Amino acid sequence: MKKIGIVIAIERELQAFLKSNYEIETINDGYFSCFKTIIGGNEVYAIKSGWGLIDAAMATQYIIDTYDVEIILNFGVTGALDPSLKVSDLFYVSKCINYDFDTSTIDDVVKHQYGNMKDMYVYLDQGLIDIIKTLAPDIKEAVDASGDMFVEKTEDKEARFALGCNICDMEIVAISRVCWLNDVKCLSIKCISDEYDGDGSDFEKNVHASAQKAFTLIESFLHSIGE
């Protein structure tokens, strides 16, 4: 039996997990509420972090320290930076950047690069990605621009897309960075909720269905590694 953590940003995404057909125990033992269940023979702990990089990092470290998990999963919705992407398109995140991070004026790094990383990216676990690709052969690869802002303006989308990023969110670079620092494997599945021309209203319209699609693949993954 593996011990798996799931970090979920917001309540509307969390509902895909809570409404699943598993017996879920709520654990209130600190600032965060955690949820425990068994999926595919794996002991699964889910946590709702809240919006943004700071809360996501805190929740990830909390679940690693508290439950000694060996894998962290993330699922949720994302915004499109590529005009060709559509609502319900499904992705695995191969790598991500902290869009707001820059010490290049004082350190020997490029913009967005952490000093102890080889380049501007934080990479997710390739072995877990390979499993996902066997389960969902048509899934797309995502390079994610993370930051503490809901990206809605065209000029902000264009700036992130120019870096080679095709989706954006507010959590995964923090989650994957904390996992890297703790030597814990990390996997993220994202589903488009708002297209390139979309806005906050599109997010609200699509968030539940898109989160459910991402969680369904997470379920398949958990069953596959527990067999």
Short mmCIF file of C-alpha atoms in Angstrom, two decimals:
data_model
loop_
_atom_site.label_atom_id
_atom_site.label_comp_id
_atom_site.label_asym_id
_atom_site.label_seq_id
_atom_site.Cartn_x
_atom_site.Cartn_y
_atom_site.Cartn_z
CA MET A 1 0.00 0.00 0.00
CA LYS A 2 1.42 3.36 -1.05
CA LYS A 3 0.76 6.60 0.85
CA ILE A 4 -0.33 9.28 -1.60
CA GLY A 5 -1.09 12.95 -1.06
CA ILE A 6 -3.40 15.03 -3.25
CA VAL A 7 -3.13 18.82 -3.13
CA ILE A 8 -6.24 20.59 -4.47
CA ALA A 9 -6.48 24.35 -4.70
CA ILE A 10 -10.12 25.31 -4.23
CA GLU A 11 -13.45 23.96 -3.02
CA ARG A 12 -14.95 23.75 -6.51
CA GLU A 13 -12.15 21.40 -7.55
CA LEU A 14 -12.22 19.49 -4.26
CA GLN A 15 -15.86 18.55 -4.87
CA ALA A 16 -14.78 16.11 -7.60
CA PHE A 17 -12.91 14.17 -4.91
CA LEU A 18 -15.52 14.53 -2.16
CA LYS A 19 -18.38 13.37 -4.40
CA SER A 20 -16.54 10.25 -5.54
CA ASN A 21 -17.80 6.83 -4.50
CA TYR A 22 -15.25 6.27 -1.75
CA GLU A 23 -15.61 6.22 2.01
CA ILE A 24 -13.92 9.49 3.00
CA GLU A 25 -12.85 10.41 6.51
CA THR A 26 -12.39 14.08 7.40
CA ILE A 27 -9.36 14.82 9.60
CA ASN A 28 -9.26 18.22 11.33
CA ASP A 29 -5.88 18.30 13.04
CA GLY A 30 -4.48 21.75 12.28
CA TYR A 31 -5.01 24.75 10.05
CA PHE A 32 -5.96 22.51 7.15
CA SER A 33 -8.75 19.98 6.87
CA CYS A 34 -7.53 16.75 5.32
CA PHE A 35 -9.50 13.88 3.87
CA LYS A 36 -8.47 10.23 4.02
CA THR A 37 -9.64 7.35 1.83
CA ILE A 38 -8.46 4.23 0.02
CA ILE A 39 -8.26 4.25 -3.78
CA GLY A 40 -6.80 1.33 -5.71
CA GLY A 41 -5.36 -0.09 -2.51
CA ASN A 42 -3.49 3.16 -1.82
CA GLU A 43 -3.83 5.21 1.36
CA VAL A 44 -4.82 8.62 0.02
CA TYR A 45 -4.72 11.94 1.87
CA ALA A 46 -6.29 14.98 0.16
CA ILE A 47 -5.92 18.59 1.25
CA LYS A 48 -7.43 21.85 0.02
CA SER A 49 -4.68 24.46 -0.08
CA GLY A 50 -6.48 27.59 -1.20
CA TRP A 51 -5.45 29.96 -4.00
CA GLY A 52 -1.86 30.91 -4.72
CA LEU A 53 1.75 29.85 -4.32
CA ILE A 54 2.19 30.47 -0.59
CA ASP A 55 -0.85 28.47 0.50
CA ALA A 56 -0.06 25.70 -1.99
CA ALA A 57 3.51 25.40 -0.70
CA MET A 58 2.31 25.36 2.90
CA ALA A 59 -0.30 22.67 2.23
CA THR A 60 2.17 20.50 0.32
CA GLN A 61 4.78 20.64 3.08
CA TYR A 62 2.09 19.98 5.67
CA ILE A 63 0.81 16.82 3.99
CA ILE A 64 4.36 15.53 3.39
CA ASP A 65 5.36 16.08 7.00
CA THR A 66 2.12 14.89 8.59
CA TYR A 67 1.37 11.78 6.55
CA ASP A 68 4.81 10.80 5.18
CA VAL A 69 3.50 10.44 1.63
CA GLU A 70 5.76 9.19 -1.17
CA ILE A 71 3.88 10.82 -4.06
CA ILE A 72 2.04 14.13 -4.33
CA LEU A 73 -0.70 14.43 -6.93
CA ASN A 74 -2.37 17.63 -8.06
CA PHE A 75 -5.44 17.97 -10.23
CA GLY A 76 -7.56 20.90 -11.21
CA VAL A 77 -8.51 23.42 -13.83
CA THR A 78 -6.29 25.74 -15.81
CA GLY A 79 -6.37 28.68 -18.18
CA ALA A 80 -5.25 28.45 -21.81
CA LEU A 81 -2.35 30.56 -23.07
CA ASP A 82 -2.46 28.95 -26.51
CA PRO A 83 -5.43 30.12 -28.65
CA SER A 84 -5.84 26.63 -30.11
CA LEU A 85 -6.69 25.02 -26.76
CA LYS A 86 -10.29 24.27 -25.88
CA VAL A 87 -12.39 23.74 -22.77
CA SER A 88 -12.03 20.16 -21.47
CA ASP A 89 -8.61 19.62 -23.11
CA LEU A 90 -6.65 17.44 -20.68
CA PHE A 91 -2.94 17.82 -19.84
CA TYR A 92 -0.12 16.47 -17.77
CA VAL A 93 2.31 19.14 -16.59
CA SER A 94 5.87 18.24 -17.61
CA LYS A 95 7.48 21.38 -16.20
CA CYS A 96 6.53 24.78 -14.85
CA ILE A 97 7.92 28.20 -14.01
CA ASN A 98 7.32 30.71 -11.25
CA TYR A 99 6.34 33.64 -13.42
CA ASP A 100 6.83 36.16 -10.64
CA PHE A 101 10.28 34.96 -9.51
CA ASP A 102 13.38 36.83 -10.68
CA THR A 103 16.80 37.18 -9.01
CA SER A 104 18.68 37.49 -12.31
CA THR A 105 19.88 41.01 -11.52
CA ILE A 106 21.93 39.77 -8.56
CA ASP A 107 22.50 36.04 -9.18
CA ASP A 108 23.99 34.01 -12.04
CA VAL A 109 20.58 32.79 -13.22
CA VAL A 110 18.05 33.62 -15.89
CA LYS A 111 14.69 35.16 -15.12
CA HIS A 112 12.34 32.72 -13.31
CA GLN A 113 15.21 30.38 -12.36
CA TYR A 114 15.82 29.22 -8.78
CA GLY A 115 19.52 29.20 -7.93
CA ASN A 116 19.62 25.46 -7.22
CA MET A 117 17.81 24.47 -10.44
CA LYS A 118 19.52 23.81 -13.77
CA ASP A 119 17.27 26.22 -15.69
CA MET A 120 14.09 28.26 -15.28
CA TYR A 121 11.87 25.18 -14.90
CA VAL A 122 10.73 22.99 -12.06
CA TYR A 123 10.24 19.50 -13.51
CA LEU A 124 7.63 16.95 -12.52
CA ASP A 125 8.32 13.22 -12.25
CA GLN A 126 8.87 11.57 -15.62
CA GLY A 127 8.12 8.06 -14.34
CA LEU A 128 4.66 9.11 -13.18
CA ILE A 129 4.10 10.96 -16.45
CA ASP A 130 4.93 7.78 -18.38
CA ILE A 131 2.20 5.93 -16.48
CA ILE A 132 -0.31 8.66 -17.32
CA LYS A 133 0.61 8.51 -21.00
CA THR A 134 -0.17 4.79 -21.08
CA LEU A 135 -3.53 5.39 -19.38
CA ALA A 136 -4.48 8.36 -21.60
CA PRO A 137 -2.54 8.15 -24.90
CA ASP A 138 -4.21 11.29 -26.26
CA ILE A 139 -3.35 13.49 -23.30
CA LYS A 140 -1.43 16.68 -24.10
CA GLU A 141 1.77 17.97 -22.57
CA ALA A 142 1.65 21.25 -20.66
CA VAL A 143 4.33 23.75 -19.72
CA ASP A 144 2.73 25.81 -16.96
CA ALA A 145 3.28 29.43 -15.96
CA SER A 146 2.37 29.73 -12.28
CA GLY A 147 1.91 32.97 -10.39
CA ASP A 148 -0.22 34.74 -7.82
CA MET A 149 -2.69 36.22 -10.30
CA PHE A 150 -5.73 34.97 -12.17
CA VAL A 151 -4.58 35.61 -15.75
CA GLU A 152 -7.33 37.31 -17.75
CA LYS A 153 -5.76 40.14 -19.79
CA THR A 154 -4.55 39.36 -23.32
CA GLU A 155 -1.17 41.00 -22.77
CA ASP A 156 -0.52 38.86 -19.69
CA LYS A 157 -1.38 35.70 -21.61
CA GLU A 158 0.87 36.71 -24.50
CA ALA A 159 3.83 37.35 -22.17
CA ARG A 160 3.54 33.90 -20.61
CA PHE A 161 2.97 32.18 -23.95
CA ALA A 162 6.15 33.84 -25.29
CA LEU A 163 8.11 31.85 -22.69
CA GLY A 164 6.89 28.58 -24.19
CA CYS A 165 4.09 28.04 -21.67
CA ASN A 166 0.72 26.86 -22.96
CA ILE A 167 -1.31 26.92 -19.72
CA CYS A 168 -1.32 28.93 -16.49
CA ASP A 169 -2.37 28.38 -12.91
CA MET A 170 -1.65 29.66 -9.40
CA GLU A 171 -0.26 26.62 -7.57
CA ILE A 172 1.69 23.91 -9.39
CA VAL A 173 5.15 25.50 -9.35
CA ALA A 174 4.89 25.80 -5.56
CA ILE A 175 3.66 22.22 -5.18
CA SER A 176 6.34 20.75 -7.44
CA ARG A 177 9.10 22.91 -5.95
CA VAL A 178 8.28 21.73 -2.42
CA CYS A 179 8.18 18.13 -3.67
CA TRP A 180 11.61 18.57 -5.30
CA LEU A 181 13.06 19.95 -2.07
CA ASN A 182 11.65 16.97 -0.14
CA ASP A 183 12.60 14.33 -2.75
CA VAL A 184 8.93 13.41 -3.21
CA LYS A 185 7.56 12.51 -6.64
CA CYS A 186 5.00 14.90 -8.12
CA LEU A 187 2.37 14.60 -10.85
CA SER A 188 -0.18 17.19 -12.01
CA ILE A 189 -3.22 16.73 -14.25
CA LYS A 190 -4.91 19.87 -15.54
CA CYS A 191 -8.05 20.46 -17.59
CA ILE A 192 -8.90 23.68 -19.45
CA SER A 193 -11.73 25.66 -17.85
CA ASP A 194 -11.19 28.99 -19.61
CA GLU A 195 -9.91 29.39 -23.16
CA TYR A 196 -7.54 32.03 -24.47
CA ASP A 197 -10.44 34.42 -25.13
CA GLY A 198 -12.16 33.43 -21.91
CA ASP A 199 -12.50 35.24 -18.61
CA GLY A 200 -13.66 34.67 -15.06
CA SER A 201 -17.20 33.87 -16.15
CA ASP A 202 -15.94 31.00 -18.34
CA PHE A 203 -13.98 29.69 -15.37
CA GLU A 204 -17.12 29.67 -13.22
CA LYS A 205 -19.13 27.96 -15.95
CA ASN A 206 -16.64 25.14 -16.58
CA VAL A 207 -14.76 24.61 -13.32
CA HIS A 208 -16.81 21.67 -12.01
CA ALA A 209 -16.86 19.63 -15.22
CA SER A 210 -13.21 20.27 -15.99
CA ALA A 211 -12.12 19.38 -12.45
CA GLN A 212 -14.13 16.18 -12.64
CA LYS A 213 -12.43 15.18 -15.90
CA ALA A 214 -8.99 15.72 -14.35
CA PHE A 215 -9.91 13.76 -11.21
CA THR A 216 -11.22 10.83 -13.25
CA LEU A 217 -7.74 10.37 -14.71
CA ILE A 218 -6.20 10.69 -11.23
CA GLU A 219 -8.50 7.86 -10.12
CA SER A 220 -7.31 5.68 -12.99
CA PHE A 221 -3.71 6.45 -12.08
CA LEU A 222 -4.26 5.47 -8.44
CA HIS A 223 -5.86 2.17 -9.45
CA SER A 224 -3.01 1.44 -11.87
CA ILE A 225 -0.23 1.92 -9.29
CA GLY A 226 -2.13 0.01 -6.63
CA GLU A 227 -2.60 -3.15 -8.69
#
